[in-house]
Tab-separated table of N, CA and C in Angstrom:
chain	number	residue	atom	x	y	z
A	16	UNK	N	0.846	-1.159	0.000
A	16	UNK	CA	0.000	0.000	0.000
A	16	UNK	C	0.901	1.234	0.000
A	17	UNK	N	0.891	1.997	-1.156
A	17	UNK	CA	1.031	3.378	-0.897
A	17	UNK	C	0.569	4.879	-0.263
A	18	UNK	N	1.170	5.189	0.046
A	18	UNK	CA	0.604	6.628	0.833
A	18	UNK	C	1.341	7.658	0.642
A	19	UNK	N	0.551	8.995	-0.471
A	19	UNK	CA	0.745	10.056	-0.447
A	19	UNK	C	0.321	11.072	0.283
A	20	UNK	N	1.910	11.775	0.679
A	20	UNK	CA	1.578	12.764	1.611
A	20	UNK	C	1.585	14.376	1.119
A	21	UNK	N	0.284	14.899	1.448
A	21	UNK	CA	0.482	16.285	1.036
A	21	UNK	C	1.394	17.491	1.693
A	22	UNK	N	1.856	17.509	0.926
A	22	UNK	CA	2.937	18.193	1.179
A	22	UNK	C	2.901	20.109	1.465
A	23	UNK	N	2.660	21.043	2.621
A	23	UNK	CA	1.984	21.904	2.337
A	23	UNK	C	3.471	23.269	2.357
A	24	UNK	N	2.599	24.248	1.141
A	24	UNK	CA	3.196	25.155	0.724
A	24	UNK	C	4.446	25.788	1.784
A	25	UNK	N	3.839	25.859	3.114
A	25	UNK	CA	4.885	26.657	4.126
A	25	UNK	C	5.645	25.676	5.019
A	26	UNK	N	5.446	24.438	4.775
A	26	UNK	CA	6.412	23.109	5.560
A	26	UNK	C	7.241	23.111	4.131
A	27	UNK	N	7.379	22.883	3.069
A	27	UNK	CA	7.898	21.654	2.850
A	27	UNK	C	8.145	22.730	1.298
A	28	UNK	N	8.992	23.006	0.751
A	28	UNK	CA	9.499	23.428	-0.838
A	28	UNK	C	11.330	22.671	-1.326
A	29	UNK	N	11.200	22.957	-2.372
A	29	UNK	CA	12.853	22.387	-3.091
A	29	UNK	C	13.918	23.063	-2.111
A	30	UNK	N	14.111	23.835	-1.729
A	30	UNK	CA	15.282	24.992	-1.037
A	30	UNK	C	15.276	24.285	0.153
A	31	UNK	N	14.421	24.059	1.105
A	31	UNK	CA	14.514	23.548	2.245
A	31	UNK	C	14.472	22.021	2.664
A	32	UNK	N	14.557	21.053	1.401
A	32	UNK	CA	15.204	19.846	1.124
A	32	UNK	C	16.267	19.471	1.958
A	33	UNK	N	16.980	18.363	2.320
A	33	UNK	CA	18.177	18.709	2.803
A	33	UNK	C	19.130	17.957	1.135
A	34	UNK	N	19.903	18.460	1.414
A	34	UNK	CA	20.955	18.584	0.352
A	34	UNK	C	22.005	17.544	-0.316
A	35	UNK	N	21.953	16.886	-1.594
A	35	UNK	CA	22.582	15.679	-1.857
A	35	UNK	C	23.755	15.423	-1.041
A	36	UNK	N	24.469	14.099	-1.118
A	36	UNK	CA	25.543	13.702	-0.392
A	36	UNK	C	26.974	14.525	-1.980
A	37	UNK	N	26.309	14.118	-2.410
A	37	UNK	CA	27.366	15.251	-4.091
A	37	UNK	C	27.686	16.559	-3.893
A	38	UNK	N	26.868	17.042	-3.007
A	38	UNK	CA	27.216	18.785	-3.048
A	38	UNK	C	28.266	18.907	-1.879
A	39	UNK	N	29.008	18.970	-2.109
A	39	UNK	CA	30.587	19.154	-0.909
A	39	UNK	C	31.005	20.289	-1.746
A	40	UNK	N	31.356	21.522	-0.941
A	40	UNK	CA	32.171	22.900	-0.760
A	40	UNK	C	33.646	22.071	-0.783
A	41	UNK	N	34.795	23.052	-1.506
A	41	UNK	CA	35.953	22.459	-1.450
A	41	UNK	C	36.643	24.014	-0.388
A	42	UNK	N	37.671	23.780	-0.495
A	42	UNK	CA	38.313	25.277	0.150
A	42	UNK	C	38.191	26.339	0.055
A	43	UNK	N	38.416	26.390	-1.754
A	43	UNK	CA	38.367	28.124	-2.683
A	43	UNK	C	37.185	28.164	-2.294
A	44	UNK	N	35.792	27.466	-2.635
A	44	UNK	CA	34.498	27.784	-2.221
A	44	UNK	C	33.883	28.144	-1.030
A	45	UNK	N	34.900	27.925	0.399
A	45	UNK	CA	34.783	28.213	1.826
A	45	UNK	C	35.318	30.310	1.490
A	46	UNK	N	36.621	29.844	1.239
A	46	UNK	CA	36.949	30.814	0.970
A	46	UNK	C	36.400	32.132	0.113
A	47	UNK	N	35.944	31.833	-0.946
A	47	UNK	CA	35.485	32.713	-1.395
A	47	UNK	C	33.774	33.115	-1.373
A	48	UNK	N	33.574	32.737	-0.133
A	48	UNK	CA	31.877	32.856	0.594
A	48	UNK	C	32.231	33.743	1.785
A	49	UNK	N	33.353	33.462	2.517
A	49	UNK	CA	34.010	34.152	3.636
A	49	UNK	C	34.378	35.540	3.201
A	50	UNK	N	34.909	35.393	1.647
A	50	UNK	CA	35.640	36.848	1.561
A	50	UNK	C	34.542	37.767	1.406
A	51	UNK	N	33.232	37.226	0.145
A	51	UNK	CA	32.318	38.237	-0.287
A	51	UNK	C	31.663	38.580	1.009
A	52	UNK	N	31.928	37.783	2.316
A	52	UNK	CA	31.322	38.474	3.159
A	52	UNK	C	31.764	39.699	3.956
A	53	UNK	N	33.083	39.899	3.666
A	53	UNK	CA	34.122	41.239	4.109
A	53	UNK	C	34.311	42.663	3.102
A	54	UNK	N	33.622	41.671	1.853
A	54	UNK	CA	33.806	42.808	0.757
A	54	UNK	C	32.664	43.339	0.687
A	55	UNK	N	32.059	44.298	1.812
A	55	UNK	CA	30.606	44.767	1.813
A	55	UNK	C	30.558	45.801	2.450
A	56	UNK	N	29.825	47.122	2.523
A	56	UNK	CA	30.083	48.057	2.902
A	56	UNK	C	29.947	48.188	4.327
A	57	UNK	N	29.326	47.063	5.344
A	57	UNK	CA	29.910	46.454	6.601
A	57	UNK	C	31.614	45.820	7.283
A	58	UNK	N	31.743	45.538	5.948
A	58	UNK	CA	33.189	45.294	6.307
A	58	UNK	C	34.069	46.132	6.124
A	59	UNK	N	33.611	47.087	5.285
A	59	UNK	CA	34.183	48.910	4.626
A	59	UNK	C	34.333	49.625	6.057
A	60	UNK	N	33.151	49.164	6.695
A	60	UNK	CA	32.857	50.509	7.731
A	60	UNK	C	33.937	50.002	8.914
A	61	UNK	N	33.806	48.953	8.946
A	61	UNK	CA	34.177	48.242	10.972
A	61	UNK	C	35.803	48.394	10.355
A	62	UNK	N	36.094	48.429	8.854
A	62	UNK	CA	38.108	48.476	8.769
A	62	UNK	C	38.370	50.057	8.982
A	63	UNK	N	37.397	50.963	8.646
A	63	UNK	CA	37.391	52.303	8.843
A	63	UNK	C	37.223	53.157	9.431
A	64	UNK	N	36.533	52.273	11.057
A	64	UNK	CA	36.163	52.384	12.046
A	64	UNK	C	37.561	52.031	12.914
A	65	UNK	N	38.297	51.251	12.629
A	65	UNK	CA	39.852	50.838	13.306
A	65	UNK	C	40.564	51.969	13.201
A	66	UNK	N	40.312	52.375	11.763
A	66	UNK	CA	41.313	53.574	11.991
A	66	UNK	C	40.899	54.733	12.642
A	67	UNK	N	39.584	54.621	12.536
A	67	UNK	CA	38.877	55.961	13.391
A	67	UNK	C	39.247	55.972	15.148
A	68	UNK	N	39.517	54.963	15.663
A	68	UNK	CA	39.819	54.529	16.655
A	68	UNK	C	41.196	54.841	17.249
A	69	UNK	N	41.860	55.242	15.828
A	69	UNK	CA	43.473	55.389	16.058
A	69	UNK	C	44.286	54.186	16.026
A	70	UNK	N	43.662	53.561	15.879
A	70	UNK	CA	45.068	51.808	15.617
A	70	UNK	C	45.523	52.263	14.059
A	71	UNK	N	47.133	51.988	13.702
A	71	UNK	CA	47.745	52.072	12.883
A	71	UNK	C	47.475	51.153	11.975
A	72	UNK	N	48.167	50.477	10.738
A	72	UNK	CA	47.660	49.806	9.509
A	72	UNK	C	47.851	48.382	10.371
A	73	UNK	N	48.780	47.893	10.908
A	73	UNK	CA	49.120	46.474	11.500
A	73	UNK	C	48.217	46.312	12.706
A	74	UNK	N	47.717	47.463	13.582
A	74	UNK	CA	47.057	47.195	14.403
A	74	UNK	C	45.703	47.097	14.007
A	75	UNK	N	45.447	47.465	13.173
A	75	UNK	CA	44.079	47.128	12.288
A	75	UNK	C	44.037	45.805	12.003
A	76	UNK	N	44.893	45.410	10.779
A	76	UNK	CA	44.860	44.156	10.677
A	76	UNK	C	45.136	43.197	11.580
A	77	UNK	N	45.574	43.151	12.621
A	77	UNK	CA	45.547	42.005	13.636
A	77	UNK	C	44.353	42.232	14.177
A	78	UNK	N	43.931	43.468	14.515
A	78	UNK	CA	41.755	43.537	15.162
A	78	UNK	C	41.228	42.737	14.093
A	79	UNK	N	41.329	43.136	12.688
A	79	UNK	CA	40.891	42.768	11.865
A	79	UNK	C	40.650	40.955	11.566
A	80	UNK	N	41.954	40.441	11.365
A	80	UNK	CA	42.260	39.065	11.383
A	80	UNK	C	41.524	38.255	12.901
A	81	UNK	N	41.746	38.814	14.058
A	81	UNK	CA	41.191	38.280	15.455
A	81	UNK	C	40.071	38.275	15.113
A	82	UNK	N	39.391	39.587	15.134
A	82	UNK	CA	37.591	39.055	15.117
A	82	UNK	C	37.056	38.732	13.804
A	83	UNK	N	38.061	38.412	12.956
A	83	UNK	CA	37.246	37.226	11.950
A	83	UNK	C	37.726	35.974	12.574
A	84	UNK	N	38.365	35.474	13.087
A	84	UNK	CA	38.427	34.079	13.393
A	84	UNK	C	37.409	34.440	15.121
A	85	UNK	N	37.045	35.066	15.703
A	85	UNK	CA	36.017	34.714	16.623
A	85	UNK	C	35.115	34.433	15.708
A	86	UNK	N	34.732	35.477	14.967
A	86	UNK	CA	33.590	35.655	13.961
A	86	UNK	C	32.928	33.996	13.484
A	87	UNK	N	34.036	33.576	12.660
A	87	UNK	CA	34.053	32.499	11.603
A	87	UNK	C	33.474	31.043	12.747
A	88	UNK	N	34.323	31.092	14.228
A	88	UNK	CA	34.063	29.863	14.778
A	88	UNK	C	33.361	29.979	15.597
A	89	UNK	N	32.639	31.759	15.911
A	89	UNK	CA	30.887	31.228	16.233
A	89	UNK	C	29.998	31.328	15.456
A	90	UNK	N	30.230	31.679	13.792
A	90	UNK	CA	29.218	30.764	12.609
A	90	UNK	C	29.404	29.231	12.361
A	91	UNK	N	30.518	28.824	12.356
A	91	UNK	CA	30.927	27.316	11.979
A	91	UNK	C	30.297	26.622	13.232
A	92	UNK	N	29.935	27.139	14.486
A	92	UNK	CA	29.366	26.066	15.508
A	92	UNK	C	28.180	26.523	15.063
A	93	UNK	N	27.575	27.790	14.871
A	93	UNK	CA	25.758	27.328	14.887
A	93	UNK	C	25.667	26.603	13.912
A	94	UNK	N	26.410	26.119	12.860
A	94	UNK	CA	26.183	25.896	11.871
A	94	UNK	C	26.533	23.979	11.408
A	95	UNK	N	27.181	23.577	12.820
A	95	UNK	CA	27.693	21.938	12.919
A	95	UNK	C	26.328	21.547	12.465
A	96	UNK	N	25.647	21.543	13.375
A	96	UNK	CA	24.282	20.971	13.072
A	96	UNK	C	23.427	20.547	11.439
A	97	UNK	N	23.852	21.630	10.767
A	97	UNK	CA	23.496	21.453	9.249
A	97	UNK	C	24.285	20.949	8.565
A	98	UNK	N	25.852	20.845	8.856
A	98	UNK	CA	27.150	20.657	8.182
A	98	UNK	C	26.581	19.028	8.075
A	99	UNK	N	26.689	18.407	9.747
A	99	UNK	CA	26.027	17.233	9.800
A	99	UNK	C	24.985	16.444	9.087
A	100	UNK	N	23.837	17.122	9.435
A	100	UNK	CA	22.656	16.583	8.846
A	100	UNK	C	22.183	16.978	7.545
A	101	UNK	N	22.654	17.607	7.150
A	101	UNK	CA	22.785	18.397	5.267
A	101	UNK	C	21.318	19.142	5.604
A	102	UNK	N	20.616	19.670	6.551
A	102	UNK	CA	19.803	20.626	6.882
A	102	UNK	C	20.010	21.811	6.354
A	103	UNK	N	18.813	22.726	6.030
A	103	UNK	CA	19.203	24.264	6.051
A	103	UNK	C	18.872	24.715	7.436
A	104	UNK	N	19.216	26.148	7.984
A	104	UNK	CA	19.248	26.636	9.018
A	104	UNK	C	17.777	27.081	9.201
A	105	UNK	N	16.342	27.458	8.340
A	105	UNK	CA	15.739	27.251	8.289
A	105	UNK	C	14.913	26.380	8.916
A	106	UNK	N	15.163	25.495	8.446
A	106	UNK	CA	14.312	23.766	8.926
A	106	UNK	C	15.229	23.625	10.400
A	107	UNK	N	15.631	23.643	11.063
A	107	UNK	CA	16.067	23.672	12.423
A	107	UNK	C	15.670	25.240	13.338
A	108	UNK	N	15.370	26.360	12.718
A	108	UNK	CA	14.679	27.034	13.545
A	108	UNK	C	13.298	27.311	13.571
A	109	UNK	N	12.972	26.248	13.152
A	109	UNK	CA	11.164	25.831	13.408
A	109	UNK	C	11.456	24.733	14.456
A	110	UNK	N	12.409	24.584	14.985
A	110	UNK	CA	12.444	23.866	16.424
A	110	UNK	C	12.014	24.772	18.205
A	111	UNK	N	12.527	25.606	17.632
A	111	UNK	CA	12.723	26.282	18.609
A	111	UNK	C	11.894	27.773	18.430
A	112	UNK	N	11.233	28.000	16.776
A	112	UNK	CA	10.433	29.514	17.036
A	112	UNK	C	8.863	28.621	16.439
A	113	UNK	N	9.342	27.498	16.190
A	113	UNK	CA	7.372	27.030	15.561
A	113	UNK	C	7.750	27.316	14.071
A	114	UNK	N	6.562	26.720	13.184
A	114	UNK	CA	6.873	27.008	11.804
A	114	UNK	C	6.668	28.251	11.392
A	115	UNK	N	5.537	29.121	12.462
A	115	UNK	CA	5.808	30.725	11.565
A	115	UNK	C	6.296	31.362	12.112
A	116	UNK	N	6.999	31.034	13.251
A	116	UNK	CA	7.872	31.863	14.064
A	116	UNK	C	9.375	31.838	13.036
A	117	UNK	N	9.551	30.934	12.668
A	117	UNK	CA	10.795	31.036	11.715
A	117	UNK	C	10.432	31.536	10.093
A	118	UNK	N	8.742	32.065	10.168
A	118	UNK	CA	9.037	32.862	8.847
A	118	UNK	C	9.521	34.226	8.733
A	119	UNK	N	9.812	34.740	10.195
A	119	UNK	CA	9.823	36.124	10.519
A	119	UNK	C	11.430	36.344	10.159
């Protein structure tokens, strides 16, 4: 016996699938997701904000370099969870806000 399940518009679409075992990120692709995230006029402001502060070019870049690696390894832990289970971040915060609490 078969059983189809309806599948409804705000549970369940292609995007929030979890994700083939084929789709693996290599390095350059870590990397170059990390960078476009510095090359933004947020990352313009907080390097321009160092100097506003008075730290010199090296003391910038070591603020700079430090709180991207805090940065990076408290995204990479919220993020074990999906790495794991090939989840989107999505479909795990309907755990904890309900399904329309995570449409907000």
């Amino acid at each position: 016996m078969s059983h189809t399940l309806d599948r409804s518009a705000a549970l369940y679409n292609p995007e929030l699938a979890p994700e083939s075992a084929t789709n693996t990120w290599k390095t350059l692709n870590l990397f170059n997701w990390w960078m476009a995230g510095w090359h933004s006029m947020a990352g313009y402001t907080m390097a321009i904000g160092l100097f506003a502060f008075g730290l010199n070019g090296w003391q910038a870049i070591i603020a700079f370099i430090a709180g991207a690696i805090i940065l990076y390894w408290a995204n990479n832990l919220t993020g074990v969870a999906g790495q794991r289970e090939k989840v989107p971040f999505p479909v795990f915060a309907r755990a904890a806000f309900g399904v329309f609490g995570a449409n907000i």
